[in-house]
Amino acid sequence: MQRERRRDPYPWTWEIPTAVMLATLFVIVIGIQLGRSVANLLAGAGWTWPDANAGTFPSPIGTAFWTSLPGVLTGHADAGLPSPTPDGLAGRGLVWTGLALTEIALLTATIWVGVYTYQRWGPGRMRGMATSAEAEKLLGVTRLRKVAGIVRPDLYGKHAATEPVHRAAGDATDRPGPALGQGLSPWLLDRRLTKEER
């Protein structure tokens, strides 16, 4: 299954890179407006957002959202805001700092989500592998405790001894045959028995 994944990769067509590019551009544009809003919030003017009703062409988020981008990039904290604008808007330095920090945070989150999505559902994903939740369900401690009577009936079964049996590492009294290797570890004892059986 993994050999097939390496030899027959999913073909890259124009739709996937275009979708990635458009999503990245939208995150950058949102970051510009968020950075300005964060700068105004830190300056004490409150949360500000472009006027959704102003403008000449229709847009679901408002024309001023798009037309105010050049003004915000030049450091004008009042570009595209509904009038009257609040007092105490951020200065150019604070606007540019807010833009830089917001863009860095958003692009880092976008890259992380993109890498996770690519590894989880992309053409290079691991096929046939269980998720951690599925592995826990089948092989975890909860499952082992549930089937303890089947796995170790001598300790957890219906007819288990009331007192647990304690054995030392070199105890070989319950092994069949001559008493070989007294004081040896169980691994060495198994190796010695295997050689004698040959």
PDB file of N, CA and C in Angstrom, residues 33 35-37 39-40 43 45 48-49 68 71-81 85-86 88-92 94-95:
ATOM      1  N   GLN A  33      -6.850  44.327   7.633  1.00  0.00           N
ATOM      2  CA  GLN A  33      -7.937  44.972   8.387  1.00  0.00           C
ATOM      3  C   GLN A  33      -7.879  44.606   9.878  1.00  0.00           C
ATOM      4  N   GLY A  35      -5.152  43.875  11.555  1.00  0.00           N
ATOM      5  CA  GLY A  35      -4.011  44.586  12.137  1.00  0.00           C
ATOM      6  C   GLY A  35      -4.341  46.027  12.463  1.00  0.00           C
ATOM      7  N   ARG A  36      -5.076  46.691  11.572  1.00  0.00           N
ATOM      8  CA  ARG A  36      -5.498  48.065  11.841  1.00  0.00           C
ATOM      9  C   ARG A  36      -6.440  48.111  13.036  1.00  0.00           C
ATOM     10  N   SER A  37      -7.376  47.157  13.104  1.00  0.00           N
ATOM     11  CA  SER A  37      -8.322  47.134  14.225  1.00  0.00           C
ATOM     12  C   SER A  37      -7.614  46.883  15.544  1.00  0.00           C
ATOM     13  N   ALA A  39      -4.475  47.663  16.196  1.00  0.00           N
ATOM     14  CA  ALA A  39      -3.723  48.883  16.514  1.00  0.00           C
ATOM     15  C   ALA A  39      -4.629  49.941  17.127  1.00  0.00           C
ATOM     16  N   ASN A  40      -5.827  50.134  16.552  1.00  0.00           N
ATOM     17  CA  ASN A  40      -6.762  51.107  17.124  1.00  0.00           C
ATOM     18  C   ASN A  40      -7.232  50.689  18.513  1.00  0.00           C
ATOM     19  N   ALA A  43      -4.530  51.537  20.876  1.00  0.00           N
ATOM     20  CA  ALA A  43      -4.388  52.987  21.046  1.00  0.00           C
ATOM     21  C   ALA A  43      -5.502  53.572  21.906  1.00  0.00           C
ATOM     22  N   ALA A  45      -8.898  53.550  20.948  1.00  0.00           N
ATOM     23  CA  ALA A  45     -10.042  54.007  20.161  1.00  0.00           C
ATOM     24  C   ALA A  45     -11.133  52.947  20.065  1.00  0.00           C
ATOM     25  N   THR A  48     -12.393  48.836  15.692  1.00  0.00           N
ATOM     26  CA  THR A  48     -12.862  49.531  14.489  1.00  0.00           C
ATOM     27  C   THR A  48     -12.883  48.559  13.317  1.00  0.00           C
ATOM     28  N   TRP A  49     -13.849  48.770  12.415  1.00  0.00           N
ATOM     29  CA  TRP A  49     -13.964  47.917  11.223  1.00  0.00           C
ATOM     30  C   TRP A  49     -14.484  48.777  10.074  1.00  0.00           C
ATOM     31  N   SER A  68     -10.312  50.596   1.271  1.00  0.00           N
ATOM     32  CA  SER A  68      -9.494  51.200   2.330  1.00  0.00           C
ATOM     33  C   SER A  68      -8.136  50.518   2.483  1.00  0.00           C
ATOM     34  N   GLY A  71      -5.028  52.795   1.918  1.00  0.00           N
ATOM     35  CA  GLY A  71      -4.891  53.767   3.010  1.00  0.00           C
ATOM     36  C   GLY A  71      -4.357  53.130   4.280  1.00  0.00           C
ATOM     37  N   VAL A  72      -4.829  51.924   4.586  1.00  0.00           N
ATOM     38  CA  VAL A  72      -4.348  51.239   5.789  1.00  0.00           C
ATOM     39  C   VAL A  72      -2.883  50.873   5.630  1.00  0.00           C
ATOM     40  N   LEU A  73      -2.486  50.436   4.430  1.00  0.00           N
ATOM     41  CA  LEU A  73      -1.091  50.062   4.199  1.00  0.00           C
ATOM     42  C   LEU A  73      -0.140  51.253   4.312  1.00  0.00           C
ATOM     43  N   THR A  74      -0.641  52.447   4.018  1.00  0.00           N
ATOM     44  CA  THR A  74       0.206  53.638   4.181  1.00  0.00           C
ATOM     45  C   THR A  74       0.203  54.176   5.608  1.00  0.00           C
ATOM     46  N   GLY A  75      -0.538  53.526   6.520  1.00  0.00           N
ATOM     47  CA  GLY A  75      -0.497  53.888   7.934  1.00  0.00           C
ATOM     48  C   GLY A  75      -1.647  54.732   8.405  1.00  0.00           C
ATOM     49  N   HIS A  76      -2.682  54.931   7.587  1.00  0.00           N
ATOM     50  CA  HIS A  76      -3.832  55.733   7.997  1.00  0.00           C
ATOM     51  C   HIS A  76      -4.830  54.829   8.733  1.00  0.00           C
ATOM     52  N   ALA A  77      -4.975  55.047  10.010  1.00  0.00           N
ATOM     53  CA  ALA A  77      -5.848  54.202  10.824  1.00  0.00           C
ATOM     54  C   ALA A  77      -7.320  54.510  10.610  1.00  0.00           C
ATOM     55  N   ASP A  78      -7.651  55.649   9.959  1.00  0.00           N
ATOM     56  CA  ASP A  78      -9.055  56.021   9.778  1.00  0.00           C
ATOM     57  C   ASP A  78      -9.584  55.679   8.388  1.00  0.00           C
ATOM     58  N   ALA A  79      -8.797  55.015   7.530  1.00  0.00           N
ATOM     59  CA  ALA A  79      -9.218  54.740   6.153  1.00  0.00           C
ATOM     60  C   ALA A  79     -10.387  53.770   6.132  1.00  0.00           C
ATOM     61  N   GLY A  80     -11.505  54.214   5.521  1.00  0.00           N
ATOM     62  CA  GLY A  80     -12.671  53.357   5.351  1.00  0.00           C
ATOM     63  C   GLY A  80     -13.555  53.197   6.558  1.00  0.00           C
ATOM     64  N   LEU A  81     -13.258  53.879   7.639  1.00  0.00           N
ATOM     65  CA  LEU A  81     -14.072  53.735   8.842  1.00  0.00           C
ATOM     66  C   LEU A  81     -15.348  54.565   8.704  1.00  0.00           C
ATOM     67  N   THR A  85     -15.445  59.222  12.913  1.00  0.00           N
ATOM     68  CA  THR A  85     -14.388  58.319  13.367  1.00  0.00           C
ATOM     69  C   THR A  85     -14.131  58.535  14.849  1.00  0.00           C
ATOM     70  N   PRO A  86     -13.805  57.489  15.556  1.00  0.00           N
ATOM     71  CA  PRO A  86     -13.552  57.640  16.998  1.00  0.00           C
ATOM     72  C   PRO A  86     -12.271  58.424  17.259  1.00  0.00           C
ATOM     73  N   GLY A  88      -8.689  59.260  19.186  1.00  0.00           N
ATOM     74  CA  GLY A  88      -7.533  58.503  19.690  1.00  0.00           C
ATOM     75  C   GLY A  88      -7.128  57.353  18.806  1.00  0.00           C
ATOM     76  N   LEU A  89      -7.233  57.512  17.483  1.00  0.00           N
ATOM     77  CA  LEU A  89      -6.820  56.437  16.577  1.00  0.00           C
ATOM     78  C   LEU A  89      -5.307  56.246  16.629  1.00  0.00           C
ATOM     79  N   ALA A  90      -4.876  55.074  16.205  1.00  0.00           N
ATOM     80  CA  ALA A  90      -3.453  54.726  16.261  1.00  0.00           C
ATOM     81  C   ALA A  90      -2.646  55.530  15.256  1.00  0.00           C
ATOM     82  N   GLY A  91      -1.390  55.773  15.582  1.00  0.00           N
ATOM     83  CA  GLY A  91      -0.471  56.445  14.668  1.00  0.00           C
ATOM     84  C   GLY A  91       0.100  55.463  13.653  1.00  0.00           C
ATOM     85  N   ARG A  92       0.899  55.992  12.727  1.00  0.00           N
ATOM     86  CA  ARG A  92       1.437  55.143  11.653  1.00  0.00           C
ATOM     87  C   ARG A  92       2.304  54.006  12.186  1.00  0.00           C
ATOM     88  N   LEU A  94       2.248  52.467  15.091  1.00  0.00           N
ATOM     89  CA  LEU A  94       1.446  51.438  15.730  1.00  0.00           C
ATOM     90  C   LEU A  94       0.624  50.657  14.705  1.00  0.00           C
ATOM     91  N   VAL A  95       0.136  51.330  13.654  1.00  0.00           N
ATOM     92  CA  VAL A  95      -0.611  50.631  12.601  1.00  0.00           C
ATOM     93  C   VAL A  95       0.290  49.632  11.896  1.00  0.00           C
TER      94      VAL A  95
END
